[in-house]
Coordinates of C-alpha atoms in Angstrom, one line a residue:
X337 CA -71.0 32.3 -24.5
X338 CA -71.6 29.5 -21.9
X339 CA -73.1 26.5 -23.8
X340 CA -73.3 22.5 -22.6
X341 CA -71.7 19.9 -25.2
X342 CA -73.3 16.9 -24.9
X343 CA -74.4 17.2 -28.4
X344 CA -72.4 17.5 -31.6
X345 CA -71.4 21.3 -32.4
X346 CA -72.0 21.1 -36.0
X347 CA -76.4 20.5 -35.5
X348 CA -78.2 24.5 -35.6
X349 CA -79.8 25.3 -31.8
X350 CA -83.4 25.9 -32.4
X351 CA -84.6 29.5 -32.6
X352 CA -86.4 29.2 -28.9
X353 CA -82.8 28.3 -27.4
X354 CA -80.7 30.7 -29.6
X355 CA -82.7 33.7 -28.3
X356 CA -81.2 32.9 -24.5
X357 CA -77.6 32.9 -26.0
X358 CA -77.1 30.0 -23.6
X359 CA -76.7 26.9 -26.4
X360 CA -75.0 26.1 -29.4
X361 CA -76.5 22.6 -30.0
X362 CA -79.6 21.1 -29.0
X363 CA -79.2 17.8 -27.2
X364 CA -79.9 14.7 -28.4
X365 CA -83.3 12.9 -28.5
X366 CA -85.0 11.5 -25.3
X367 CA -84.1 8.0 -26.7
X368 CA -80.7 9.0 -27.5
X369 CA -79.9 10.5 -23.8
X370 CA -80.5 7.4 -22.0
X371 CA -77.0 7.7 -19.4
X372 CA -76.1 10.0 -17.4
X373 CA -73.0 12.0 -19.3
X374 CA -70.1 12.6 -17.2
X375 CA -71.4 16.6 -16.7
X376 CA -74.3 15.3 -14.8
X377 CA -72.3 13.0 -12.7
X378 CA -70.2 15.9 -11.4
X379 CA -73.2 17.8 -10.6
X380 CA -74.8 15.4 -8.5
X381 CA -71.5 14.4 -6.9
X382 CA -71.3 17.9 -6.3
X383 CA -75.0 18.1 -4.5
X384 CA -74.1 14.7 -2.5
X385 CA -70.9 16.3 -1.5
X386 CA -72.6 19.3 -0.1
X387 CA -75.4 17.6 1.9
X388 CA -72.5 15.6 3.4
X389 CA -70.1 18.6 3.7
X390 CA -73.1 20.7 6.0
X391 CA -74.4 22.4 2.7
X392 CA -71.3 24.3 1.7
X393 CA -71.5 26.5 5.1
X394 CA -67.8 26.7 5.5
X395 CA -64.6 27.2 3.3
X396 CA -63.5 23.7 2.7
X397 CA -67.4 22.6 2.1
X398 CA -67.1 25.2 -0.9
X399 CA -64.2 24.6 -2.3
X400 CA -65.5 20.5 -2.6
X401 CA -68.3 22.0 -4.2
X402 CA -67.0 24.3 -6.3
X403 CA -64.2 21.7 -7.6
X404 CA -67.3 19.5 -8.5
X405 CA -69.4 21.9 -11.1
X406 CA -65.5 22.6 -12.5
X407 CA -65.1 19.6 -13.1
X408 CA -68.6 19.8 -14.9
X409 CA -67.7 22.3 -16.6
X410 CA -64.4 21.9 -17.9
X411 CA -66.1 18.5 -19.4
X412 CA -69.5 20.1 -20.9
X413 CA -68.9 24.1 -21.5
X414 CA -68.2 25.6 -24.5
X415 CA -67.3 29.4 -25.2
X416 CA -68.9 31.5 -27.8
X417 CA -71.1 34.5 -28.0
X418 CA -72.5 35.9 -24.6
X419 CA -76.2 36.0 -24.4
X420 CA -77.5 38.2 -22.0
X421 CA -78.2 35.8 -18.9
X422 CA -74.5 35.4 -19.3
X423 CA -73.9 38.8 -19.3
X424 CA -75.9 39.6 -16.5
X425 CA -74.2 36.6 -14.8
X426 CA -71.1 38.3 -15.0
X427 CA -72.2 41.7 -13.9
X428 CA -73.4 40.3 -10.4
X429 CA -70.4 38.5 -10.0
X430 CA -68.3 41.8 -10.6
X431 CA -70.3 43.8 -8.8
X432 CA -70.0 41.3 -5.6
X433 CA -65.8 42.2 -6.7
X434 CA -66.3 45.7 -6.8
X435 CA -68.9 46.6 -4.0
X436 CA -66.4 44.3 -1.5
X437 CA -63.4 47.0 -3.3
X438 CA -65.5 50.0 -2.0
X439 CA -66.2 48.4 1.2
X440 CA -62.5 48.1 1.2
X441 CA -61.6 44.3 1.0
X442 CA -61.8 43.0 -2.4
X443 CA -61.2 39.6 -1.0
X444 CA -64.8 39.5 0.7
X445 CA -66.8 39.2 -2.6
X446 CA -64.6 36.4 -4.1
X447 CA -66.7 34.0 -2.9
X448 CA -70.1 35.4 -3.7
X449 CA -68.7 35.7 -7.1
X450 CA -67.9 32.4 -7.3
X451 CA -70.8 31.4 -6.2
X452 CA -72.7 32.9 -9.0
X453 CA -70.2 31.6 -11.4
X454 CA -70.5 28.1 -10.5
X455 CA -74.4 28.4 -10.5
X456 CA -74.9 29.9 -13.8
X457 CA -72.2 27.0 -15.3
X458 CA -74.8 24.6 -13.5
X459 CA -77.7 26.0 -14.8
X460 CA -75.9 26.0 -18.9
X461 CA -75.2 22.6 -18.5
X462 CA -78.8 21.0 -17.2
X463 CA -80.2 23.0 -20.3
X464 CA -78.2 20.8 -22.3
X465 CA -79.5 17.5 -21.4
X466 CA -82.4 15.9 -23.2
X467 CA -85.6 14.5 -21.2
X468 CA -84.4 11.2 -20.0
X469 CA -81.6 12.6 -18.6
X470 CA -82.9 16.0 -17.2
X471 CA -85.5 13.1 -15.2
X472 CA -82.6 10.8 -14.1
X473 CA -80.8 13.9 -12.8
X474 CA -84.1 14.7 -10.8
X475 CA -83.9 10.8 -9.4
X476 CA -80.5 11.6 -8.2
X477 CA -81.4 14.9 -6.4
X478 CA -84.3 13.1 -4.6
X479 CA -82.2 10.0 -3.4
X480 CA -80.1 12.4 -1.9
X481 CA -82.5 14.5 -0.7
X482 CA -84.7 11.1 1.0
X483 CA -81.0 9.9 2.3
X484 CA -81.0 13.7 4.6
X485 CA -84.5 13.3 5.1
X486 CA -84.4 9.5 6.6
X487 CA -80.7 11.0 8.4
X488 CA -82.7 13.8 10.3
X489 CA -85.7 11.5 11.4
X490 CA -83.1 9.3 12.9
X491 CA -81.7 12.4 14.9
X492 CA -84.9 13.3 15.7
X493 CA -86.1 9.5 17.0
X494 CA -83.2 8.8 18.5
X495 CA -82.4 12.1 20.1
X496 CA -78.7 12.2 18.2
X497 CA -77.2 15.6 17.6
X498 CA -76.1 16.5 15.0
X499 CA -78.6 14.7 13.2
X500 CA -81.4 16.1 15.8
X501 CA -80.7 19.4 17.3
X502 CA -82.8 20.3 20.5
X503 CA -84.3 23.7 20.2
X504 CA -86.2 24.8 23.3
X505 CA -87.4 22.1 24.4
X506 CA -88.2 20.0 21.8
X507 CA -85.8 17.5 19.1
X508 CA -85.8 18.7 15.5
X509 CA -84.1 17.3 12.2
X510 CA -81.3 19.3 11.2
X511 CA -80.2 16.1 8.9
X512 CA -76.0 16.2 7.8
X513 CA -76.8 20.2 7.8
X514 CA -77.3 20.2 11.0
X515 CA -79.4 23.5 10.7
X516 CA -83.4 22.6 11.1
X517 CA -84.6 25.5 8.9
X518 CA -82.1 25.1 6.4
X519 CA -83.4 21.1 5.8
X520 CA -86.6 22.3 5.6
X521 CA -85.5 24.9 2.5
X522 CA -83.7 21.8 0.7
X523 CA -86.4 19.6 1.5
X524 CA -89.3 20.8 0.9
X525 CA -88.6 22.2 -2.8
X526 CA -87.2 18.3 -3.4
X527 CA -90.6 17.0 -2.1
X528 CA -92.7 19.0 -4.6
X529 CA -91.0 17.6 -7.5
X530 CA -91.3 14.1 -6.0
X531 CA -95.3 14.5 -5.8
X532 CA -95.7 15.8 -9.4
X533 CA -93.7 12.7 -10.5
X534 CA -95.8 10.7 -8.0
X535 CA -97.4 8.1 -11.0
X536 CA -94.8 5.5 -9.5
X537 CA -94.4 4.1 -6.1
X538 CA -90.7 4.6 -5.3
X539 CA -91.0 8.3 -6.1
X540 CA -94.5 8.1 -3.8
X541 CA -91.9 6.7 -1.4
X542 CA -89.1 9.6 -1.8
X543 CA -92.0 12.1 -1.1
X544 CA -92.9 10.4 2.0
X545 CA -89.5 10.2 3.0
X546 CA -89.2 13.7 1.7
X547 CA -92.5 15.5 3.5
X548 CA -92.0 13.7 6.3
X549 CA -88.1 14.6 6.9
X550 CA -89.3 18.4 6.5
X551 CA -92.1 18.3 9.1
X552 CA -89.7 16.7 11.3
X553 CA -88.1 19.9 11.5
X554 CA -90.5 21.4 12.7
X555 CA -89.6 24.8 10.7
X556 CA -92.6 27.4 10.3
X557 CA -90.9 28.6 7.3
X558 CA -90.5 25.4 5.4
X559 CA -94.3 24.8 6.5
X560 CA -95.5 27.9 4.9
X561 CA -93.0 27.6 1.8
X562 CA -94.7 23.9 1.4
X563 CA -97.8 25.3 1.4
X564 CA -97.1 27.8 -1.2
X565 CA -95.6 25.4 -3.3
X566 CA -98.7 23.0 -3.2
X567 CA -100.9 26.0 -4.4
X568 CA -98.8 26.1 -7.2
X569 CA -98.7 22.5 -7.9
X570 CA -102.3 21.8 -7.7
X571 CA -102.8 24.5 -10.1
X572 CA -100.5 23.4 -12.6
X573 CA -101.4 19.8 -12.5
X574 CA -104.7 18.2 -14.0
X575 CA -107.5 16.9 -11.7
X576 CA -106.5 13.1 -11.4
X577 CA -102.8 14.1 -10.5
X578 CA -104.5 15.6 -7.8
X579 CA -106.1 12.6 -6.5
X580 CA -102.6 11.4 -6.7
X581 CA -101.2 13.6 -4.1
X582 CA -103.6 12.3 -1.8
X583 CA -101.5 9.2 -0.5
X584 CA -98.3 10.5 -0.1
X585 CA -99.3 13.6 2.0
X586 CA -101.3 10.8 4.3
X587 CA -98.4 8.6 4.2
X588 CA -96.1 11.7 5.3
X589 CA -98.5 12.6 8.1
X590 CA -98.6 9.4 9.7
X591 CA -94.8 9.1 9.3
X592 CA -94.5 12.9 11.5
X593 CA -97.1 11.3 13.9
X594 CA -94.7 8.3 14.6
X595 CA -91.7 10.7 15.2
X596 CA -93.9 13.1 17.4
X597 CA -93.5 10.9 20.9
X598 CA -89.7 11.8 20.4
X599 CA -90.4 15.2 20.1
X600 CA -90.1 16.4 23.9
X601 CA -86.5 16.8 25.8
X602 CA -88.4 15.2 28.6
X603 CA -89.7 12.1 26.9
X604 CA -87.4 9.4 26.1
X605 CA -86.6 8.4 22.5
X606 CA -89.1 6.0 20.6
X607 CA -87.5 4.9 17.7
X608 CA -89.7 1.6 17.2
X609 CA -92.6 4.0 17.4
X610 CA -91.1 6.6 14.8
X611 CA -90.0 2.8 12.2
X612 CA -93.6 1.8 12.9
X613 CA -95.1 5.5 11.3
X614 CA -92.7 5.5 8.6
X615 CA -93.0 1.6 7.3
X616 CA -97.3 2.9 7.8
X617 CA -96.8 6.0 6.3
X618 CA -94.7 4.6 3.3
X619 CA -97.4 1.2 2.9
X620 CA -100.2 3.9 2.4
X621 CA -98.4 6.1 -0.1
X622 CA -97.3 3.3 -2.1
X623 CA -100.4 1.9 -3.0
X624 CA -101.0 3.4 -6.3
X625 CA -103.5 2.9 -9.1
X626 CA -103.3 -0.6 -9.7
X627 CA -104.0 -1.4 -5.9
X628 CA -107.5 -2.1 -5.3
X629 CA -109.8 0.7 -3.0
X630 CA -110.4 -2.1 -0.4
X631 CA -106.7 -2.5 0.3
X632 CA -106.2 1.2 0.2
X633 CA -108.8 1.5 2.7
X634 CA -107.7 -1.5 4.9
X635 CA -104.2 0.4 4.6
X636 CA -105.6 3.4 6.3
X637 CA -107.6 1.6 9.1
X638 CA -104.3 -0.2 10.0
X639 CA -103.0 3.6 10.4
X640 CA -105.8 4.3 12.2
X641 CA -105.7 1.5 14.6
X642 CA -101.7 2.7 15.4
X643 CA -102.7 5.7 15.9
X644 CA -105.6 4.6 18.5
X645 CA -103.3 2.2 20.0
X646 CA -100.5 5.2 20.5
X647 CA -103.0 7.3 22.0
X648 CA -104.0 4.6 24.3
X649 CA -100.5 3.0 25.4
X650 CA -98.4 6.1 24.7
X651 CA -101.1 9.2 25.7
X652 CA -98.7 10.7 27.9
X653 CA -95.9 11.5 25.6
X654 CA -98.1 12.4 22.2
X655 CA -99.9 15.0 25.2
X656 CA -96.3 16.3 26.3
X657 CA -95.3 16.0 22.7
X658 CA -98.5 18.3 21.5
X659 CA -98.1 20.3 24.3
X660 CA -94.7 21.4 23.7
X661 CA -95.7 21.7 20.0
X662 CA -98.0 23.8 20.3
X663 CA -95.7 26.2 23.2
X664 CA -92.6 26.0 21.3
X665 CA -93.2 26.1 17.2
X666 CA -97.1 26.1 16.3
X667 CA -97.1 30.1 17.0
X668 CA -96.4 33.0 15.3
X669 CA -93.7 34.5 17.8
X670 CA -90.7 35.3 15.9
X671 CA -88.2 35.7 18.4
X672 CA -85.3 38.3 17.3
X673 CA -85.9 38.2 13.6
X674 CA -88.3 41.3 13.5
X675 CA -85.2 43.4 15.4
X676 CA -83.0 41.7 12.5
X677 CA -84.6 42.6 9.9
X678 CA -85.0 46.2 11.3
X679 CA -81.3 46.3 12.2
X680 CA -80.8 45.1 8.8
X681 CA -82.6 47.7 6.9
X682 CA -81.1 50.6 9.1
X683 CA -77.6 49.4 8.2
X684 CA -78.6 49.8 4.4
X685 CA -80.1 52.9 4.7
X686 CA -76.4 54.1 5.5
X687 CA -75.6 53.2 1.7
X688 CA -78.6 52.4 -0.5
X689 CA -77.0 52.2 -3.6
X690 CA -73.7 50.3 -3.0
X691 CA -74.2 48.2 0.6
X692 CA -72.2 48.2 3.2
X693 CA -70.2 45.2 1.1
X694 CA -70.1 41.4 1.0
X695 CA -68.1 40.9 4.5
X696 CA -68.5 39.4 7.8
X697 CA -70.1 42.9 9.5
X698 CA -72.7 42.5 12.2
X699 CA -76.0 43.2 12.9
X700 CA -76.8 45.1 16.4
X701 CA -79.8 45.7 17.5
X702 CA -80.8 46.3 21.7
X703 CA -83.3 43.9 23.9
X704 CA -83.7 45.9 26.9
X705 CA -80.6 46.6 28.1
X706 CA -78.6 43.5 26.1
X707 CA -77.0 43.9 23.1
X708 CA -77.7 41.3 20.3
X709 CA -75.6 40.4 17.3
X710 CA -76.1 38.8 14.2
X711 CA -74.5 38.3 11.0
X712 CA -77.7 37.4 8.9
X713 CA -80.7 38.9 8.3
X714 CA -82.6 35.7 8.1
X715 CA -84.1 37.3 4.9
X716 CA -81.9 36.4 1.7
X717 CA -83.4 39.2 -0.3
X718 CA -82.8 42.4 2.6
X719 CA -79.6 40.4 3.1
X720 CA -78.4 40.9 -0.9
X721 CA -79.9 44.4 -0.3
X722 CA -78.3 45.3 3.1
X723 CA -74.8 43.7 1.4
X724 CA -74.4 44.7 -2.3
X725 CA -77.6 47.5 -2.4
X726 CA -79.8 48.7 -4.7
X727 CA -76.8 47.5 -8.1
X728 CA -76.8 44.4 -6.4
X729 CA -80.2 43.3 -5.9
X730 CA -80.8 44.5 -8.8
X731 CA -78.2 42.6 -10.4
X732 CA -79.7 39.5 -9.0
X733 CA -83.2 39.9 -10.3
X734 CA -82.3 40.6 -13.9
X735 CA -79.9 37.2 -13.7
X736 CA -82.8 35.2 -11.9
X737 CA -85.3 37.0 -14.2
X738 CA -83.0 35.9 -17.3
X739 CA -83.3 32.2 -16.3
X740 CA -86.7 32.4 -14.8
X741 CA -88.4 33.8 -18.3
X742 CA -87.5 30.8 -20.7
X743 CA -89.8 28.7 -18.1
X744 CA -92.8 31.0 -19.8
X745 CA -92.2 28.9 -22.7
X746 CA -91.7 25.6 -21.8
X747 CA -93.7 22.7 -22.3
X748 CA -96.3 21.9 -19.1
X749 CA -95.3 18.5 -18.1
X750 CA -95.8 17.1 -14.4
X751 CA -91.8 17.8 -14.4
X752 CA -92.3 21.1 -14.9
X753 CA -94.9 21.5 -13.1
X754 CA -92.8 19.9 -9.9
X755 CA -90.1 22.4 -10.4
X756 CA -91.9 25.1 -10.6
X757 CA -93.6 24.4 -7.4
X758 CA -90.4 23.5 -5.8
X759 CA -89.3 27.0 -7.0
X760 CA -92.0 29.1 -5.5
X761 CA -91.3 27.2 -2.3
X762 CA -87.7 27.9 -2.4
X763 CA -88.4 31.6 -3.3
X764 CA -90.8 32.1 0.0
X765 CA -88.3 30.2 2.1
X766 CA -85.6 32.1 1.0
X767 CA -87.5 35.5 2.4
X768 CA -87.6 33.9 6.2
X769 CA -83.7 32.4 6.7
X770 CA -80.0 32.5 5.1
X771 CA -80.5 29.4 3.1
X772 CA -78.1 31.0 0.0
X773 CA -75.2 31.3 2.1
X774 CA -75.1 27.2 2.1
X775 CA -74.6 26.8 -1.4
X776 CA -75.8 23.4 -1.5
X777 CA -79.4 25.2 -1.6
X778 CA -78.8 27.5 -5.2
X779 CA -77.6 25.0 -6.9
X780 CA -80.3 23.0 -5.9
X781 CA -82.4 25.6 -7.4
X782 CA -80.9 26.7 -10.5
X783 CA -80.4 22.7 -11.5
X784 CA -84.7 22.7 -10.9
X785 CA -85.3 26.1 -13.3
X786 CA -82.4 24.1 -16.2
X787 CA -84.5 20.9 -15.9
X788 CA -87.5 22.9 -16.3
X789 CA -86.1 24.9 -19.2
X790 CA -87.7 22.9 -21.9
X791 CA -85.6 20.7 -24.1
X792 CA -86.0 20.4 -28.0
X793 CA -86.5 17.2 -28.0
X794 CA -90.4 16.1 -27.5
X795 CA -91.8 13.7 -24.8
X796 CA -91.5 10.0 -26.0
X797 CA -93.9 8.3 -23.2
X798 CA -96.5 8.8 -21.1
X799 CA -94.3 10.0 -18.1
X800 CA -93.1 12.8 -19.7
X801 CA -96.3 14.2 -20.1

C-alpha cells in the first residue's frame, strides 16, 4: 500500500479512510498542519517546474517533473497493504507495458506508465495533508496558475510569441505552454477553485487574473469547459456565495475587453490599454463585503466610462478586433478535428480490445486530394481508446472511478465545492484536445480530487466551511 506520512504511524486511520486502502494514519489537526511539509513543497515545485518546462510536453520537461513527485514521494510514502485504487493503479500502468509489448515496442508505454505512477503517488500524498495545508497547497497552485495567466496576457498585449501565438489572424495566450487550448485546460479548472474561495480579495484577484488569462486564449473548448464548471459550482455553493461570484467574473470581463484591441494581426499592440482593463477589472473584483454599494457602483461606472472612452478613441481596432472575433473563434467550425476523430476511431476499430499501442503512430485521414496527419485525436478519451483499447480505457475509469468515489463522502465545503467544479471542467476539456499528454495538467487534477478527498480532521474557522 501507498500511504502519505506526515502523521505518526502508530495513530489508527479512521474507518472512512481505511476502506480506500490508501492511509495508514490520519493527518494531524487543522491547527497542527499549519506549514507546508517538505511532500507538498516537492509537489508544487514540481507543478511550477512544469508550467515553466511547456507542461511536461517533451522528454526532459518529464523527467524534471517526474524527479519532483519522487522526491515527494521518497519523503512522504509508505508501503503496506494495497487497497484497490492502488491496485487498479498498477493494472493501468502494466497494461500501458504490455499493450506497447504487443504493439511491439515495450519502450513506448514506459512513459504512460510512469505517468500514472507519479499521479497516483500525488494523489496518496495530498490525502495526507490536514485542511490548512490541503488550502495552502491550493494557494500555491493558483499563484502559479495567475503567474501563466498574467505571462499569456503579456503575449497577447504585446504581441510576443511564445507568450502570444498568432492563430489565423488574431494573437492568443499560449502563456510558458505556449499552446492556447492547453492554457485554457490549466486555467480554467484553477479559476473555479479561486471563485469558490472568493470570500477574500487576493483570491478575488487570482480569479481575475485567472478568468481573464483563459479568455485571452480565446479557446472554444476552455469556454465551454468554464461554463460547465460554473453550472456545477453554482449548484454546489449556497445563495450568497453566489452573489460573490458576481465581481470577479465582471472584473475578468473588463480585463478580456482591455486585451481585445490587441487581438487583430493588423492592429498594433496596446498594452497600456490591456494594464488599464486589468488594474479596472482587478479594482472591481476586489471590492468585497466590507466595501460600501456606492463605491462598488462608482467602481463599475469608472469601467463603464473606459469602456465608452475605448469605443470612442479606439472604435476602429475593438470593430477589427470583434470582427475578427467573431470570423476566426466565435463559431462552431471545427476545422480537421471531426476527420480526426473519425480517423481515430477507424484506426481502433482495427484492434478494439488491445489498441494499436502507446507509440508515436499517425492519424491519416484525406481533404480532397491532400493528405493530413496527426498524431492526436484531440479527444483524450478516443485517444486512450484508439491507444490502449477497450482494457485500457477501461483501466482508466476504474482508477479515476476509485479516486473519484471517496468525493461522495466528503464534507461540502466551498473547497470542495471549487474542485469539484474545476474537475468537471477539466473532464469536458479533456474530450476536445490532448491536454494529458502535458503532464503538468493530471497532476493538476489528481492534486484537486486529494484536496477534495475529505480529511479527518474537522473545519476550525469560518473559511473552511
Amino acid at each position: 500500500m501507498t500511504a502519505a506520512t506526515d502523521a505518526p504511524s502508530s495513530r489508527a486511520a479512521p474507518a472512512a479512510l481505511r476502506s480506500t486502502g490508501e492511509v495508514t494514519s490520519p493527518p494531524r489537526h487543522a491547527d497542527q498542519d499549519s506549514g507546508l511539509p517538505l511532500t507538498c513543497l516537492a509537489l508544487l515545485a514540481a507543478v511550477a517546474a512544469g508550467a515553466k518546462a511547456q507542461g511536461g510536453f517533451y522528454p526532459a520537461g518529464q523527467l524534471l517533473i517526474g524527479a519532483l513527485v519522487l522526491v515527494a514521494a521518497l519523503r512522504g510514502l509508505r508501503i503496506g497493504r494495497p487497497g484497490w485504487p492502488v491496485v487498479a493503479a498498477g493494472l493501468l500502468a502494466g497494461w500501458s507495458l504490455l499493450s506497447a509489448a504487443i504493439a511491439g515496442d515495450v519502450q513506448d508505454g514506459a512513459s504512460g506508465a510512469a505517468l500514472v505512477i507519479g499521479l497516483h503517488f500525488s494523489y496518496t500524498l495530498v490525502i495526507g495533508l490536514g485542511t490548512t495545508q490541503r488550502r495552502t497547497l491550493v494557494d500555491g497552485l493558483l499563484v502559479v496558475g495567475a503567474v501563466l495567466a498574467l505571462l499569456g496576457m503579456v503575449g497577447v498585449a504585446l504581441h510576443r510569441p511564445p507568450l502570444g501565438h498568432l492563430d489565423s489572424g488574431v494573437w492568443r495566450a499560449a502563456t510558458t505552454l505556449t499552446y492556447e487550448n492547453a492554457a485554457a485546460g490549466l486555467l480554467v479548472p484553477l479559476a473555479l477553485v479561486a471563485l469558490a474561495l472568493c470570500h477574500t480579495h487576493l483570491r478575488r484577484a487570482a480569479a481575475v487574473l485567472l478568468l481573464a488569462g483563459a479568455g485571452a486564449t480565446l479557446s472554444r473548448g476552455g469556454l465551454l469547459a468554464l461554463l460547465v464548471g460554473l453550472v456545477v459550482l453554482l449548484a454546489l455553493v449556497d445563495t450568497a456565495a453566489r452573489r460573490l461570484l458576481v465581481w470577479p467574473l465582471t472584473g475578468a470581463v473588463i480585463a478580456v475587453l482591455g486585451l481585445l484591441p490587441s487581438v487583430p494581426e493588423t492592429a498594433p499592440p496596446r498594452p497600456f490599454v490591456a494594464v488599464a482593463g486589468l488594474l479596472l477589472g482587478l479594482a472591481v473584483a476586489t471590492g468585497g463585503p466590507s466595501v460600501s454599494g456606492v463605491t462598488r457602483r462608482t467602481a463599475l461606472v469608472v469601467a463603464a466610462a473606459l469602456l465608452v472612452g475605448g469605443v470612442t478613441f479606439g472604435n476602429a481596432a475593438l470593430r477589427n478586433a470583434g470582427g475578427e472575433l467573431l470570423d476566426k473563434r466565435l463559431t462552431v467550425a471545427q476545422g480537421d478535428r471531426v476527420e480526426m476523430i473519425e480517423a481515430a476511431a477507424r484506426e481502433w476499430g482495427d484492434s478494439p480490445v488491445t489498441g494499436v499501442g502507446p507509440g508515436q503512430q499517425w492519424l491519416r485521414w484525406q481533404d480532397g486530394t491532400t493528405t493530413k496527419l496527426d498524431r492526436y485525436a484531440h479527444n483524450e478519451y478516443l485517444q486512450v481508446l484508439w491507444k490502449t483499447g477497450l482494457v485500457g480505457l477501461g483501466l482508466l475509469l476504474i482508477w479515476l472511478g476509485r479516486l473519484l468515489l471517496p468525493l461522495l463522502r466528503s464534507d461540502r465545503t466551498a473547497l470542495h465545492a471549487g474542485c469539484l467544479a474545476a474537475l468537471a471542467a477539466l473532464a469536458t476539456a479533456s474530450a476536445l484536445d490532448f491536454l494529458w499528454h502535458l503532464p503538468l495538467i493530471p497532476l493538476v487534477g489528481v492534486v484537486l480530487i486529494g484536496v477534495a478527498t475529505s480529511a479527518p480532521a474537522p473545519p476550525t474557522s469560518q473559511e473552511d466551511l
